[in-house]
PDB file of C-alpha atoms in Angstrom:
ATOM      1  CA  MET A   1      10.105  12.329 -18.673  1.00  0.00           C
ATOM      2  CA  ALA A   2      12.687  11.306 -15.899  1.00  0.00           C
ATOM      3  CA  THR A   3      13.322   7.689 -15.400  1.00  0.00           C
ATOM      4  CA  VAL A   4      11.179   6.199 -12.521  1.00  0.00           C
ATOM      5  CA  ASN A   5      13.214   4.302 -10.114  1.00  0.00           C
ATOM      6  CA  PHE A   6      10.504   1.840  -8.382  1.00  0.00           C
ATOM      7  CA  GLN A   7      12.803   0.252  -6.114  1.00  0.00           C
ATOM      8  CA  GLU A   8      13.366   3.765  -4.208  1.00  0.00           C
ATOM      9  CA  ILE A   9       9.562   4.430  -4.490  1.00  0.00           C
ATOM     10  CA  LEU A  10       8.864   0.911  -2.895  1.00  0.00           C
ATOM     11  CA  ASP A  11      11.401   1.275  -0.120  1.00  0.00           C
ATOM     12  CA  MET A  12      10.053   4.932   0.667  1.00  0.00           C
ATOM     13  CA  LEU A  13       6.396   3.223   0.629  1.00  0.00           C
ATOM     14  CA  LYS A  14       7.612   0.444   3.112  1.00  0.00           C
ATOM     15  CA  ASP A  15       9.064   3.028   5.601  1.00  0.00           C
ATOM     16  CA  GLU A  16       6.066   5.132   5.482  1.00  0.00           C
ATOM     17  CA  ALA A  17       3.782   1.841   5.839  1.00  0.00           C
ATOM     18  CA  VAL A  18       5.423   0.846   9.024  1.00  0.00           C
ATOM     19  CA  LYS A  19       5.331   4.244  10.519  1.00  0.00           C
ATOM     20  CA  LEU A  20       1.344   4.272   9.801  1.00  0.00           C
ATOM     21  CA  ALA A  21       1.343   0.802  11.369  1.00  0.00           C
ATOM     22  CA  MET A  22       3.199   1.909  14.564  1.00  0.00           C
ATOM     23  CA  ALA A  23       1.093   5.045  14.891  1.00  0.00           C
ATOM     24  CA  THR A  24      -2.080   3.201  14.251  1.00  0.00           C
ATOM     25  CA  PHE A  25      -1.846   0.180  16.506  1.00  0.00           C
ATOM     26  CA  LYS A  26      -0.421   0.387  20.024  1.00  0.00           C
ATOM     27  CA  ASP A  27      -0.787  -3.177  21.126  1.00  0.00           C
ATOM     28  CA  PHE A  28      -0.319  -4.799  17.732  1.00  0.00           C
ATOM     29  CA  LYS A  29       2.512  -3.041  16.211  1.00  0.00           C
ATOM     30  CA  ASN A  30       4.276  -5.976  15.078  1.00  0.00           C
ATOM     31  CA  GLU A  31       1.317  -7.758  13.293  1.00  0.00           C
ATOM     32  CA  ALA A  32       0.201  -4.272  11.759  1.00  0.00           C
ATOM     33  CA  LYS A  33       3.779  -4.051  10.458  1.00  0.00           C
ATOM     34  CA  ALA A  34       3.861  -7.487   9.129  1.00  0.00           C
ATOM     35  CA  ASP A  35       0.351  -6.957   7.363  1.00  0.00           C
ATOM     36  CA  ALA A  36       1.592  -3.401   5.879  1.00  0.00           C
ATOM     37  CA  LEU A  37       4.700  -5.143   4.302  1.00  0.00           C
ATOM     38  CA  ASN A  38       2.832  -8.062   3.114  1.00  0.00           C
ATOM     39  CA  LEU A  39       0.253  -5.695   1.480  1.00  0.00           C
ATOM     40  CA  LEU A  40       2.946  -4.041  -0.381  1.00  0.00           C
ATOM     41  CA  ASP A  41       4.637  -7.163  -1.424  1.00  0.00           C
ATOM     42  CA  GLU A  42       1.371  -8.621  -2.670  1.00  0.00           C
ATOM     43  CA  ILE A  43       0.508  -5.595  -4.927  1.00  0.00           C
ATOM     44  CA  LYS A  44       4.166  -4.591  -5.877  1.00  0.00           C
ATOM     45  CA  ASP A  45       4.104  -6.238  -9.398  1.00  0.00           C
ATOM     46  CA  ASN A  46       0.848  -4.566 -10.492  1.00  0.00           C
ATOM     47  CA  LEU A  47       2.135  -1.313  -8.684  1.00  0.00           C
ATOM     48  CA  LYS A  48       5.193  -1.173 -10.688  1.00  0.00           C
ATOM     49  CA  THR A  49       3.286  -1.493 -13.994  1.00  0.00           C
ATOM     50  CA  TRP A  50       0.888   1.100 -13.040  1.00  0.00           C
ATOM     51  CA  THR A  51       3.461   3.561 -11.716  1.00  0.00           C
ATOM     52  CA  LEU A  52       5.486   3.253 -14.843  1.00  0.00           C
ATOM     53  CA  GLN A  53       2.293   3.639 -16.962  1.00  0.00           C
ATOM     54  CA  VAL A  54       1.384   6.760 -15.095  1.00  0.00           C
ATOM     55  CA  ALA A  55       4.937   8.322 -15.581  1.00  0.00           C
ATOM     56  CA  GLU A  56       4.592   7.396 -19.325  1.00  0.00           C
ATOM     57  CA  GLY A  57       1.311   8.834 -19.704  1.00  0.00           C
ATOM     58  CA  LYS A  58      -0.606   5.588 -20.653  1.00  0.00           C
ATOM     59  CA  LEU A  59      -2.586   5.577 -17.450  1.00  0.00           C
ATOM     60  CA  THR A  60      -4.323   8.519 -15.881  1.00  0.00           C
ATOM     61  CA  ARG A  61      -3.907   9.514 -12.317  1.00  0.00           C
ATOM     62  CA  ALA A  62      -7.651   8.835 -11.612  1.00  0.00           C
ATOM     63  CA  ASP A  63      -7.329   5.405 -13.190  1.00  0.00           C
ATOM     64  CA  PHE A  64      -4.247   4.644 -11.260  1.00  0.00           C
ATOM     65  CA  GLU A  65      -5.896   5.725  -7.797  1.00  0.00           C
ATOM     66  CA  PHE A  66      -9.022   3.521  -8.884  1.00  0.00           C
ATOM     67  CA  LEU A  67      -6.527   0.494  -9.326  1.00  0.00           C
ATOM     68  CA  VAL A  68      -4.685   0.999  -6.111  1.00  0.00           C
ATOM     69  CA  LEU A  69      -7.775   1.324  -4.168  1.00  0.00           C
ATOM     70  CA  ALA A  70      -9.432  -1.690  -5.809  1.00  0.00           C
ATOM     71  CA  GLN A  71      -6.618  -3.890  -4.193  1.00  0.00           C
ATOM     72  CA  LYS A  72      -8.494  -3.713  -1.032  1.00  0.00           C
ATOM     73  CA  GLU A  73     -10.720  -6.760  -1.742  1.00  0.00           C
ATOM     74  CA  LEU A  74      -7.597  -8.684  -2.705  1.00  0.00           C
ATOM     75  CA  VAL A  75      -5.387  -8.244   0.263  1.00  0.00           C
ATOM     76  CA  GLU A  76      -5.952  -9.652   3.716  1.00  0.00           C
ATOM     77  CA  MET A  77      -4.800  -8.281   6.738  1.00  0.00           C
ATOM     78  CA  ASN A  78      -3.848 -11.742   8.265  1.00  0.00           C
ATOM     79  CA  ALA A  79      -1.644 -11.087  11.127  1.00  0.00           C
ATOM     80  CA  LEU A  80      -4.260  -8.724  12.529  1.00  0.00           C
ATOM     81  CA  LYS A  81      -7.014 -11.236  12.056  1.00  0.00           C
ATOM     82  CA  GLN A  82      -4.957 -13.779  13.760  1.00  0.00           C
ATOM     83  CA  VAL A  83      -4.804 -11.724  17.089  1.00  0.00           C
ATOM     84  CA  GLY A  84      -8.499 -11.277  16.841  1.00  0.00           C
ATOM     85  CA  PHE A  85      -8.420  -7.616  15.927  1.00  0.00           C
ATOM     86  CA  GLY A  86     -11.675  -6.298  14.673  1.00  0.00           C
ATOM     87  CA  LEU A  87     -12.311  -6.470  10.868  1.00  0.00           C
ATOM     88  CA  ILE A  88     -13.371  -3.004  10.708  1.00  0.00           C
ATOM     89  CA  LYS A  89     -10.334  -1.481  12.128  1.00  0.00           C
ATOM     90  CA  ALA A  90      -8.105  -3.938   9.802  1.00  0.00           C
ATOM     91  CA  ASP A  91     -10.114  -2.664   7.012  1.00  0.00           C
ATOM     92  CA  GLU A  92      -9.632   1.039   8.028  1.00  0.00           C
ATOM     93  CA  PHE A  93      -6.012   0.357   8.261  1.00  0.00           C
ATOM     94  CA  LYS A  94      -6.042  -1.418   4.824  1.00  0.00           C
ATOM     95  CA  ASN A  95      -7.741   1.607   3.277  1.00  0.00           C
ATOM     96  CA  SER A  96      -5.270   3.980   4.960  1.00  0.00           C
ATOM     97  CA  LEU A  97      -2.290   2.039   3.445  1.00  0.00           C
ATOM     98  CA  LEU A  98      -3.637   1.910   0.060  1.00  0.00           C
ATOM     99  CA  THR A  99      -4.401   5.824   0.219  1.00  0.00           C
ATOM    100  CA  LEU A 100      -0.893   6.371   1.428  1.00  0.00           C
ATOM    101  CA  VAL A 101       0.241   4.252  -1.377  1.00  0.00           C
ATOM    102  CA  SER A 102      -1.560   5.976  -4.133  1.00  0.00           C
ATOM    103  CA  ASN A 103      -0.912   9.515  -2.717  1.00  0.00           C
ATOM    104  CA  THR A 104       2.970   8.943  -2.419  1.00  0.00           C
ATOM    105  CA  ILE A 105       3.299   7.605  -6.092  1.00  0.00           C
ATOM    106  CA  LEU A 106       1.136  10.293  -7.477  1.00  0.00           C
ATOM    107  CA  GLY A 107       2.913  12.951  -5.294  1.00  0.00           C
ATOM    108  CA  LEU A 108       6.358  11.780  -6.714  1.00  0.00           C
ATOM    109  CA  LEU A 109       5.130  11.753 -10.403  1.00  0.00           C
TER     110      LEU A 109
END
């Protein structure tokens, strides 16, 4: 199994998360970008552990996806909340980000 460079994966995820934020929110791009990067920062330690475990065959792809998507309840979209953006749209964005994270990493492994 090839060595996993998690920092490269994290950098790629940050780029993709910013693109998603910019495409999703026209009037609140800066807030969405801040929340997207904050989400990745909050979950990066767990994400690194889980990514390495999948790469080593210690964690199934389904379990990885479940663990990543379960982070939804632990991460807040504070910048979007501060500007009064609706919770439903913020949650949809959070779901999209976590799905992006899961799909990107699993696609690379």
